[in-house]
mmCIF file of C-alpha atoms in Angstrom:
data_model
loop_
_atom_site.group_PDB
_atom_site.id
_atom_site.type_symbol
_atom_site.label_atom_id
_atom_site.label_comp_id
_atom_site.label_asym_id
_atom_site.label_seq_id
_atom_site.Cartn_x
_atom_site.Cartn_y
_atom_site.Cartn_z
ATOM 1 C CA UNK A 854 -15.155 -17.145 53.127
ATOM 2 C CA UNK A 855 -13.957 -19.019 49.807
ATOM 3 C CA UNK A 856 -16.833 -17.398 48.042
ATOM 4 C CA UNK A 857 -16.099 -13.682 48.960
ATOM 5 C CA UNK A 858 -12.378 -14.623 48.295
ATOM 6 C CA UNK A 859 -13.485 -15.765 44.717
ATOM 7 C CA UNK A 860 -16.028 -12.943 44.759
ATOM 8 C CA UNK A 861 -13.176 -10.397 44.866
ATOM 9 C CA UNK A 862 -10.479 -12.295 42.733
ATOM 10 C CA UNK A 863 -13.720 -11.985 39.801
ATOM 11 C CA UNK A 864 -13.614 -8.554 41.063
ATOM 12 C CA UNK A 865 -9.954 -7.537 41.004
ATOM 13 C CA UNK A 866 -9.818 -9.259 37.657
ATOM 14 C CA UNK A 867 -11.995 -7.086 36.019
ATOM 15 C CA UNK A 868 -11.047 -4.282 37.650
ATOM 16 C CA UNK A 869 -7.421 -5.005 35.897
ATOM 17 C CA UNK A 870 -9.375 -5.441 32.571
ATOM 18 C CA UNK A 871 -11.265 -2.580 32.724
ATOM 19 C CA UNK A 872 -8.147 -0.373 33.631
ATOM 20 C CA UNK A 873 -5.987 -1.830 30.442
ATOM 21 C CA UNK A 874 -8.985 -0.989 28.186
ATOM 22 C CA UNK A 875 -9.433 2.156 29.399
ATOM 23 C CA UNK A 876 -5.284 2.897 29.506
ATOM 24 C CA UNK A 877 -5.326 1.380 26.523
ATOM 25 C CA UNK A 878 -8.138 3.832 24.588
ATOM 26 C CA UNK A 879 -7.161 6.696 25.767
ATOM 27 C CA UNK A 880 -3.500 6.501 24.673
ATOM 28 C CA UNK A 881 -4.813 5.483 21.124
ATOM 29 C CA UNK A 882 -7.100 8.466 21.301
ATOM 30 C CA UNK A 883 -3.952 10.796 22.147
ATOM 31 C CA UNK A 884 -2.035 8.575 19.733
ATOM 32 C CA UNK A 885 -3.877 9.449 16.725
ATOM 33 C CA UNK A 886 -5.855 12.432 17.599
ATOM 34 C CA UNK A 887 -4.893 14.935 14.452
ATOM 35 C CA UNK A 888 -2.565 17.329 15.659
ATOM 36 C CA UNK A 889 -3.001 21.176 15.620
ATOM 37 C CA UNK A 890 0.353 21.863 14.646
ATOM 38 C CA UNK A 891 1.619 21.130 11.191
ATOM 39 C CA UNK A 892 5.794 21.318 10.277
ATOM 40 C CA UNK A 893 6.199 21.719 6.297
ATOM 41 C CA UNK A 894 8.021 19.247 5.067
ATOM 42 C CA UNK A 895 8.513 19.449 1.269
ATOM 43 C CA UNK A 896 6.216 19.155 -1.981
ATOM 44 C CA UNK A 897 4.242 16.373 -3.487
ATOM 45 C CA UNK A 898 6.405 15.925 -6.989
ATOM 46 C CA UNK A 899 4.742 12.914 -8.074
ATOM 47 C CA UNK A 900 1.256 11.181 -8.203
ATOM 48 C CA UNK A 901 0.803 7.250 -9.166
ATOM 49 C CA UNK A 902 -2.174 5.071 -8.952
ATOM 50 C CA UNK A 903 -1.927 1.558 -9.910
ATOM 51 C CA UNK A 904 -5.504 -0.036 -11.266
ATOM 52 C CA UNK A 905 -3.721 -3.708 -11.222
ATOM 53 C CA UNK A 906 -1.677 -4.408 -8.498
ATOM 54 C CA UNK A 907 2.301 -5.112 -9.981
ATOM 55 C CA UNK A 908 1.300 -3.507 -13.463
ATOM 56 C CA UNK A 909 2.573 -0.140 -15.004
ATOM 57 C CA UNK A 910 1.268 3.047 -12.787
ATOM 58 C CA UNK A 911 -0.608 6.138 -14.255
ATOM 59 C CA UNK A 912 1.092 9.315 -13.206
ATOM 60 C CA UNK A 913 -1.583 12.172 -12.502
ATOM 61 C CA UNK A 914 -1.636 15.262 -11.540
ATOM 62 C CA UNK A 915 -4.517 15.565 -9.520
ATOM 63 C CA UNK A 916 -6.013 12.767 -7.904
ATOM 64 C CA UNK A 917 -8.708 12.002 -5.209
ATOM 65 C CA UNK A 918 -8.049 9.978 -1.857
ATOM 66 C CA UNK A 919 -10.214 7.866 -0.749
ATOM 67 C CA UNK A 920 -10.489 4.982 2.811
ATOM 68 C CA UNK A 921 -9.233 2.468 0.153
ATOM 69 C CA UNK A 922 -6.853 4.082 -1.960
ATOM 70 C CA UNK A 923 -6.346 6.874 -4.926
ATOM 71 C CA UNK A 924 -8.438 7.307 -8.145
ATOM 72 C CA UNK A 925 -8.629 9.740 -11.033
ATOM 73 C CA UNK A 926 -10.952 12.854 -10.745
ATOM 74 C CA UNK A 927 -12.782 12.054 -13.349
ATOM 75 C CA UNK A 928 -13.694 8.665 -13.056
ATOM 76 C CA UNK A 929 -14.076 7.320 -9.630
ATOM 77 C CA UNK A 930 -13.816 3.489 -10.242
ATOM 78 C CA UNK A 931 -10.497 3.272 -11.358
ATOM 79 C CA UNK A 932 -9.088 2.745 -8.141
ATOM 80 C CA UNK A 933 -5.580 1.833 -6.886
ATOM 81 C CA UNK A 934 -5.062 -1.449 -6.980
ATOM 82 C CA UNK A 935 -8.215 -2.776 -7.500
ATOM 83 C CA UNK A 936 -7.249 -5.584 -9.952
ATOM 84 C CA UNK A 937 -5.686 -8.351 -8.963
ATOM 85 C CA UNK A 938 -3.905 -10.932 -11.264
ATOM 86 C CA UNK A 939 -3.986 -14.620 -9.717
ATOM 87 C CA UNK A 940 -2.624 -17.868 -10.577
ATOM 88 C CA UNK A 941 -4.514 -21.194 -11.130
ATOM 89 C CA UNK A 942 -4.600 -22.007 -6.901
ATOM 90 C CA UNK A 943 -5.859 -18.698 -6.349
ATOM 91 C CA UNK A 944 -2.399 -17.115 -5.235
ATOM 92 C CA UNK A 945 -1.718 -13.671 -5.888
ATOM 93 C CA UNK A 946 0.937 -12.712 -8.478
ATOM 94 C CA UNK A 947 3.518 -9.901 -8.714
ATOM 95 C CA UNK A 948 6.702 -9.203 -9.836
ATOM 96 C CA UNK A 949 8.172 -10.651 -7.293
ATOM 97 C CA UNK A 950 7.696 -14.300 -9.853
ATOM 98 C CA UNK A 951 6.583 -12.664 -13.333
ATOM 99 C CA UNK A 952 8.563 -9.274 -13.789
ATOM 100 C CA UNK A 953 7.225 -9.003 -17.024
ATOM 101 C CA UNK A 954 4.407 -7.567 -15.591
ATOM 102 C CA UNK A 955 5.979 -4.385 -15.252
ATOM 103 C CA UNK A 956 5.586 -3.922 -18.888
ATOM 104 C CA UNK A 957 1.903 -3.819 -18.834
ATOM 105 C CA UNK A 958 0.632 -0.331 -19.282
ATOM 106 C CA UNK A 959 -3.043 0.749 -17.841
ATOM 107 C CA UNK A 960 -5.273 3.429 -19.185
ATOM 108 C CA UNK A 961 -8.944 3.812 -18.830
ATOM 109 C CA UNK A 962 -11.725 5.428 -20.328
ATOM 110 C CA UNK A 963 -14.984 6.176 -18.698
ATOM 111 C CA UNK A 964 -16.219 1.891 -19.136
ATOM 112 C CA UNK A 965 -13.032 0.499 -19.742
ATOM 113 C CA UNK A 966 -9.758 -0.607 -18.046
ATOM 114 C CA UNK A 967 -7.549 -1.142 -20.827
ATOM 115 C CA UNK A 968 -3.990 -3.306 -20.573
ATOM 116 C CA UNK A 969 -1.509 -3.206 -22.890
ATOM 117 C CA UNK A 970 1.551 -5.275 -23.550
ATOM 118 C CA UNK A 971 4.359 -6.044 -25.538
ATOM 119 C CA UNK A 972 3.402 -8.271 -28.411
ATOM 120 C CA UNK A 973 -0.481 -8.672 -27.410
ATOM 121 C CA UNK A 974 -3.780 -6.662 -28.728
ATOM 122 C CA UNK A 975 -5.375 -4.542 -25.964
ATOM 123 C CA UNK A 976 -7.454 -6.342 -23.589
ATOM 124 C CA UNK A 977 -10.203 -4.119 -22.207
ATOM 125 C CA UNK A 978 -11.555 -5.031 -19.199
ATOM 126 C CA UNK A 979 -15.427 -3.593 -18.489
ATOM 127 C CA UNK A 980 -15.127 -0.956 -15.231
ATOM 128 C CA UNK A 981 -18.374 -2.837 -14.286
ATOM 129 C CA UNK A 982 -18.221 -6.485 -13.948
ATOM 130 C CA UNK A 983 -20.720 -8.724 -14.683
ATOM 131 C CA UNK A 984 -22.503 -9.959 -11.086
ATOM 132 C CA UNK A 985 -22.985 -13.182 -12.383
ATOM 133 C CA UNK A 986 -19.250 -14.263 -12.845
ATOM 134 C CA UNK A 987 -17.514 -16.044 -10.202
ATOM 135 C CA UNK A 988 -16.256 -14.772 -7.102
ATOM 136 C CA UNK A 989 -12.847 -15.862 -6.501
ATOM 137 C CA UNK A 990 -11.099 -16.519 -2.872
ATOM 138 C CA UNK A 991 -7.741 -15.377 -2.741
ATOM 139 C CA UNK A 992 -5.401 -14.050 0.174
ATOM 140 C CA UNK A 993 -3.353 -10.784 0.307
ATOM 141 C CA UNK A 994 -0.282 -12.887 2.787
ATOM 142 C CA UNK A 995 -2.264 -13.857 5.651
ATOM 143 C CA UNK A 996 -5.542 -11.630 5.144
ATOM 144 C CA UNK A 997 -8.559 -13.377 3.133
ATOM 145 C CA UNK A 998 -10.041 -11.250 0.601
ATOM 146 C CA UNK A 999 -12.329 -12.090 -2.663
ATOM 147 C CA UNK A 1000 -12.530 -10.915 -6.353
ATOM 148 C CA UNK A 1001 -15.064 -10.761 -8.946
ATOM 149 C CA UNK A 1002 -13.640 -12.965 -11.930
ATOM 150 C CA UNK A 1003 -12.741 -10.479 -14.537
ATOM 151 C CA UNK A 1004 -14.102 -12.968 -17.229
ATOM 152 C CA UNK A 1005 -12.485 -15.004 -19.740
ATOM 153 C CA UNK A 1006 -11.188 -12.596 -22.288
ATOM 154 C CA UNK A 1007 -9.317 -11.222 -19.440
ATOM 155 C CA UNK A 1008 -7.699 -15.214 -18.332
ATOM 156 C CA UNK A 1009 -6.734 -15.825 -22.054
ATOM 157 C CA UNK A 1010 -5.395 -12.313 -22.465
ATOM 158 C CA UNK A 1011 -3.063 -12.535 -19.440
ATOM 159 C CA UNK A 1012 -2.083 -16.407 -19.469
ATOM 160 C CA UNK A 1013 -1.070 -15.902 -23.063
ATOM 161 C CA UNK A 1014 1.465 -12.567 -22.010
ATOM 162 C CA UNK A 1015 3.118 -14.577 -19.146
ATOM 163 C CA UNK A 1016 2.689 -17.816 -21.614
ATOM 164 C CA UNK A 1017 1.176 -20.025 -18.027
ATOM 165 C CA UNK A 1018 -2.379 -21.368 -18.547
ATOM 166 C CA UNK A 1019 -4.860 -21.039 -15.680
ATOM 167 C CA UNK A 1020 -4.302 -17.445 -14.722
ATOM 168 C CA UNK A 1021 -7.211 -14.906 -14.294
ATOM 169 C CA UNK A 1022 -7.939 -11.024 -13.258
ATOM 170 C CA UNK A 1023 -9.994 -10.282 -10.301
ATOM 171 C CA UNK A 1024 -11.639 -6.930 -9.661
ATOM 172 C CA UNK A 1025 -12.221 -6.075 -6.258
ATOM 173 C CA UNK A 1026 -15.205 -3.634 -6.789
ATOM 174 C CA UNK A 1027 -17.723 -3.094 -3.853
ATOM 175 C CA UNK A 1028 -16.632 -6.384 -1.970
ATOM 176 C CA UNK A 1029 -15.931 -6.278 1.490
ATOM 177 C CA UNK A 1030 -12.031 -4.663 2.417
ATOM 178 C CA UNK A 1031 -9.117 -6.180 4.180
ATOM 179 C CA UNK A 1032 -9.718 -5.213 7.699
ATOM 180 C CA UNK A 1033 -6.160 -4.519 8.503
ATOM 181 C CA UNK A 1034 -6.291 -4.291 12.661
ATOM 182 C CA UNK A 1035 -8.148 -7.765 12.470
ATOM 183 C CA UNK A 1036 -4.439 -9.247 11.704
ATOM 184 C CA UNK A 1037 -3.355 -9.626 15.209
ATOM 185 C CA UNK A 1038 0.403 -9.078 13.803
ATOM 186 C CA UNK A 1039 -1.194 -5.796 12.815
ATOM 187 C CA UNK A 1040 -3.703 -4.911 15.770
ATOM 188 C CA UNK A 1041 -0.827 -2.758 17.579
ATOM 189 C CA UNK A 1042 0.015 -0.624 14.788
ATOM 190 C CA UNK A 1043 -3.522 -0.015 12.924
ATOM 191 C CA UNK A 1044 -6.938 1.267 13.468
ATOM 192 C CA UNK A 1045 -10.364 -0.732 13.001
ATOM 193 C CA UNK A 1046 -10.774 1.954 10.107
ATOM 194 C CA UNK A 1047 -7.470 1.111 8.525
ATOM 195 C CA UNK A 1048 -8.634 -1.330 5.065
ATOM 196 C CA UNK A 1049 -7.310 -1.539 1.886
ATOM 197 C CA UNK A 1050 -7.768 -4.131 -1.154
ATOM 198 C CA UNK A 1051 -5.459 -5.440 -2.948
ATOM 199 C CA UNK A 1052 -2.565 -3.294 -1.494
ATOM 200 C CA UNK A 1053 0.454 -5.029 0.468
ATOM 201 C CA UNK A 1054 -0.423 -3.624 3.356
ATOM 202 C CA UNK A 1055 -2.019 -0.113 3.405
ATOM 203 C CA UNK A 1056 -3.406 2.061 0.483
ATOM 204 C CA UNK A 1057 -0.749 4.636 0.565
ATOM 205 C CA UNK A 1058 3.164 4.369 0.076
ATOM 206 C CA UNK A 1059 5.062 7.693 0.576
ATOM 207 C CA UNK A 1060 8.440 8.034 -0.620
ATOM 208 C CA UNK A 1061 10.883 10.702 -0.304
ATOM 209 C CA UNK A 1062 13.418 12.050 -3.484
ATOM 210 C CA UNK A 1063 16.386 13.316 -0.646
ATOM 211 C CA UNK A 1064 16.344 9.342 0.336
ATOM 212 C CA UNK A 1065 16.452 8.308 -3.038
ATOM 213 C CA UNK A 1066 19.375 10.218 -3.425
ATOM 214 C CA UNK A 1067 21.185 8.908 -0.507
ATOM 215 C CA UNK A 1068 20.330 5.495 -1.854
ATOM 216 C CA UNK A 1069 21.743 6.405 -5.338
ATOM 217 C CA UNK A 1070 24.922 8.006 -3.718
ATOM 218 C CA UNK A 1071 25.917 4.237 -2.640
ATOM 219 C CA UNK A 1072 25.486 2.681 -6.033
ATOM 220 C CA UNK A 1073 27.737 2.165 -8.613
ATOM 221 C CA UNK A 1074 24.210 2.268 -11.071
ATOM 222 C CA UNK A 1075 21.658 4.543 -10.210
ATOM 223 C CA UNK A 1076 18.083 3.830 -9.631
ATOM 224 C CA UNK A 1077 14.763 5.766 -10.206
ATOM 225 C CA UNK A 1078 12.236 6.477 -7.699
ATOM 226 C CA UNK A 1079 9.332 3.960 -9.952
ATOM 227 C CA UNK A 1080 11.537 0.882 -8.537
ATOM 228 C CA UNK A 1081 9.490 1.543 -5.085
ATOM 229 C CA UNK A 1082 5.759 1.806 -6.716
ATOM 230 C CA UNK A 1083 4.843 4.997 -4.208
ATOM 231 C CA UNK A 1084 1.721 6.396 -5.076
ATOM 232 C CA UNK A 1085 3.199 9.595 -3.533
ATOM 233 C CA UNK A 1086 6.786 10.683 -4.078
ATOM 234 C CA UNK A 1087 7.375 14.286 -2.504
ATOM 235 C CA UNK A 1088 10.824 16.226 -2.446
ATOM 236 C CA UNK A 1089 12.124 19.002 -0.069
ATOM 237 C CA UNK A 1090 12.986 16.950 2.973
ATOM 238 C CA UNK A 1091 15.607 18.442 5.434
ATOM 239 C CA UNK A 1092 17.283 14.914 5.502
ATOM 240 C CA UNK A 1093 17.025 11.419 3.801
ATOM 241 C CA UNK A 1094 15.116 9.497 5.542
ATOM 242 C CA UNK A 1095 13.487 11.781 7.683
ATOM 243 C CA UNK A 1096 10.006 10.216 7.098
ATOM 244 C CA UNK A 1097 10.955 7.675 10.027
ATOM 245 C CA UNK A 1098 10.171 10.009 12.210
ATOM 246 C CA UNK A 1099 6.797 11.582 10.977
ATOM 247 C CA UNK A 1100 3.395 10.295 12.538
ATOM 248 C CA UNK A 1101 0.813 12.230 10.079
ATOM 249 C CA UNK A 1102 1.247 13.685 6.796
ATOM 250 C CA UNK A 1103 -1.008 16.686 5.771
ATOM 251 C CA UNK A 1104 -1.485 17.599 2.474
ATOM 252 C CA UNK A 1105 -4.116 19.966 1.457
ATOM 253 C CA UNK A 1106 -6.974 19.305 3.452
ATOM 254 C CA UNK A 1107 -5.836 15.777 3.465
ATOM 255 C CA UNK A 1108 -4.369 13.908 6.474
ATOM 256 C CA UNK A 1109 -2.805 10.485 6.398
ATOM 257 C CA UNK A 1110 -1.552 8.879 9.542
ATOM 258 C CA UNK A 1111 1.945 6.387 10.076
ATOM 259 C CA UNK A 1112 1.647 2.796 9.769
ATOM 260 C CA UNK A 1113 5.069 1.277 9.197
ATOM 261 C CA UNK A 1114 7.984 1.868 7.448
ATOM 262 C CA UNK A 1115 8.047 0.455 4.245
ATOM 263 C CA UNK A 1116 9.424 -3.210 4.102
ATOM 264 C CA UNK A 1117 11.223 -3.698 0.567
ATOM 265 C CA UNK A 1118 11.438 -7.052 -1.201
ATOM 266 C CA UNK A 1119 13.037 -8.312 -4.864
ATOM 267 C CA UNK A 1120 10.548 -6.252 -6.399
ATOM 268 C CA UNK A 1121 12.980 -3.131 -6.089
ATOM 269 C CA UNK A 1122 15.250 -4.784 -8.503
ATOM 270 C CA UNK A 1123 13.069 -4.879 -11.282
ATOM 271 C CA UNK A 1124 13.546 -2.730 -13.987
ATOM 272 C CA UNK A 1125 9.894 -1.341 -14.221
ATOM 273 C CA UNK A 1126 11.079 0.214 -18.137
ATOM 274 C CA UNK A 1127 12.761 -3.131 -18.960
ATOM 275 C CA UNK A 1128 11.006 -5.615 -16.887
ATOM 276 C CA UNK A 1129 14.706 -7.457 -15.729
ATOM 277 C CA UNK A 1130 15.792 -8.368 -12.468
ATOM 278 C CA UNK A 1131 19.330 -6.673 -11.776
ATOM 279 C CA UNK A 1132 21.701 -9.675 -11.743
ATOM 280 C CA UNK A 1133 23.018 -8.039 -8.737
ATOM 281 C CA UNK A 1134 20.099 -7.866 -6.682
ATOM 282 C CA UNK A 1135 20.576 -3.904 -6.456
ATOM 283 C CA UNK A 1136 19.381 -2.021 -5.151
ATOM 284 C CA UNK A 1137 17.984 -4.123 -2.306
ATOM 285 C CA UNK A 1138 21.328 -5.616 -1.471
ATOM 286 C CA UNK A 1139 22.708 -2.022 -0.273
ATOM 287 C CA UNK A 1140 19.665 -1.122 1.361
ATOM 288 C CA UNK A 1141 20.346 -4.258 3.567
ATOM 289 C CA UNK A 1142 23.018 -2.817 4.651
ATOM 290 C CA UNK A 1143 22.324 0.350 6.428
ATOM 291 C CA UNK A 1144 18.344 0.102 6.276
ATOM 292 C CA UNK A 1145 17.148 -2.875 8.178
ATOM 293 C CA UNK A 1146 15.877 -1.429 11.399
ATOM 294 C CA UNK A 1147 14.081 -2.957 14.776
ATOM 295 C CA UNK A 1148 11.178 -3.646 15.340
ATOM 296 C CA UNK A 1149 10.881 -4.388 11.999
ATOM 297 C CA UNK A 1150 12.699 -7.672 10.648
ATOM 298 C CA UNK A 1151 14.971 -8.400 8.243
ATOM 299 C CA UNK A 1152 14.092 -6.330 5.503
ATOM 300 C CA UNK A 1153 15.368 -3.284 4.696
ATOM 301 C CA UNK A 1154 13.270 0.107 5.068
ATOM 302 C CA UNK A 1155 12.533 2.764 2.243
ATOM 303 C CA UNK A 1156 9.306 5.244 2.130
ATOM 304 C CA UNK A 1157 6.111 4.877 4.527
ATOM 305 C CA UNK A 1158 3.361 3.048 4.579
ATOM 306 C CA UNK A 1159 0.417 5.890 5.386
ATOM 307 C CA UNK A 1160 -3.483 5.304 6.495
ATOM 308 C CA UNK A 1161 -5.890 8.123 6.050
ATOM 309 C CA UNK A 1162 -7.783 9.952 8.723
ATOM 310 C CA UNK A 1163 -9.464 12.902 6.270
ATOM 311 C CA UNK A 1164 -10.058 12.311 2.646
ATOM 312 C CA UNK A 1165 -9.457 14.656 -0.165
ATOM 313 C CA UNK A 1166 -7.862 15.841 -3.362
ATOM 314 C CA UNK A 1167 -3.933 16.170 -3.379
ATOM 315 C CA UNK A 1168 -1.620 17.645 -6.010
ATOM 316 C CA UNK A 1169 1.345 17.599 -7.348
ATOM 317 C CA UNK A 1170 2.862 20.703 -6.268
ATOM 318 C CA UNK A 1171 1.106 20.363 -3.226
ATOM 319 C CA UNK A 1172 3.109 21.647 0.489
ATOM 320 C CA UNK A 1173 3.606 18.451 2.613
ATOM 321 C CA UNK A 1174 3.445 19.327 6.355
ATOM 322 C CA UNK A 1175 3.961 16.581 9.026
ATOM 323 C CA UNK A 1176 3.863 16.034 12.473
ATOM 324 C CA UNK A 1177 6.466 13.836 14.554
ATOM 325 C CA UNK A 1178 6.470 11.276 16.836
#
């Protein structure tokens, strides 16, 4: 008797699993199953990649979109941030500590990353690193991810502009990605093919120009849409803000999917011309005040961070049609 009651309690059990897995699936499938139905929602007005993550941005045109991020037409590895400057215990470094890094300007040619800076010779940085240098462990937050050691040209260069010994660039290359749903914070609101590199969290930040101007409508000094680092900035938007509510993004034959708003930090009060902090802490102080939104934490919301589902080329110029939730 005890062993047909445990029989069925095994049973039951994984008839209950089976269920949630299969309840589970097949709302993800409707979820993020493209939609047929597009709504326009503006035009792309601005394209930004970002070779090294917290450097200057090069504003394109034209560019290609990839699984891990944006690159150039013409020269394929030059992707978005695919550099990576660290300190001497491995820990990733942005503005957020050295906002002098904003003043670094990127350019490439078809072998070369070159970085320029106030006060410093151009360092250029081989497209192809050498396999023999070291691979370097470093984490993105909580997510493990490695870099090929960009060589010692590259540490002097960089320690020497932020005048700290010990610091190095990493270039992600062909290493293995970020695998953003294995971050159980992450599981509910990614897919196993959502990755990136060196990106906060996805490789595409959307932001809208009519929320911008909502933004700059409660400040006493205005701010400019580079502040946010989007590597997509599209106006035409029937109201600020109104990429809350949008679930995929189409443009061209390209379609990007929702991940989360974008969660904004003391980076937006860096001066990316200037490289200063606003003594104010503006414009991030007035965002926290009308922008900080549940489920999401304490910090406020501005642009989206977007996955990909089809890759392709987009353009500034470019219709944006979305879907909503």
């Amino acid at each position: 008797m005890v062993d047909v009651e445990f029989r069925d309690l095994l049973l039951f059990g994984a008839f209950k699993a089976a269920a949630f897995w299969a309840i589970k699936f097949l709302h993800n499938s409707y979820r993020w199953r493209i939609p047929e139905k597009w709504e326009p929602a503006g035009r792309v007005s601005k394209l930004v990649f970002f070779p090294v993550k917290s450097c200057g941005g090069v504003s394109a045109d034209k560019l290609v979109a990839t699984q891990l991020g944006l690159h150039p037409p013409d020269n394929d590895a030059v992707m978005d941030r695919h550099w990576l400057i660290v300190s001497p215990d491995g820990s990733f470094t942005t503005q957020r500590r050295e906002n002098s890094l904003s003043l670094i300007r990127v350019r490439y040619t078809s072998e070369h990353l070159i970085l320029s800076a106030p006060n410093m010779k151009d360092l250029h940085i081989p497209l192809k690193v050498d396999s023999g240098n070291d691979i370097i462990h470093t984490r993105i937050w909580e997510m493990a991810i490695d870099g090929i050691d960009c060589g010692q040209d590259a540490a002097e260069w960089i320690s020497k502009y932020l005048d700290k010994p010990g610091f190095r660039i990493i270039h992600f290359e062909s290493l293995p990605p970020r695998c953003l749903n294995s971050e159980p914070s992450l599981q509910q609101i990614t897919r196993e093919t959502d990755k990136s590199a060196y990106n906060d969290l996805s490789p595409y930040m959307l932001t809208v120009q009519e929320s911008l101007d909502d933004l700059n409508a409660r400040l006493k000094r205005k701010v400019k849409i580079d502040q946010f680092r989007a590597n997509i900035v599209m106006s035409g938007a029937k109201a600020p803000f109104d990429e809350d509510n949008w679930a995929f993004v189409k443009i061209g034959e390209t379609v990007f999917h929702h991940i989360k708003p974008g969660s904004r930090c003391i980076m937006t009060t860096v001066d990316q011309e200037t490289g200063v902090k606003s003594a104010d802490s503006e414009p991030l102080n007035t965002l926290k005040s009308y922008r900080c939104k549940e489920p999401w934490g304490k910090s406020p919301l501005f642009g989206t961070n977007l996955g990909i589902d089809i890759c392709g080329t987009i353009q500034v110029g470019d219709q944006v049609f979305i879907s909503r939730y």
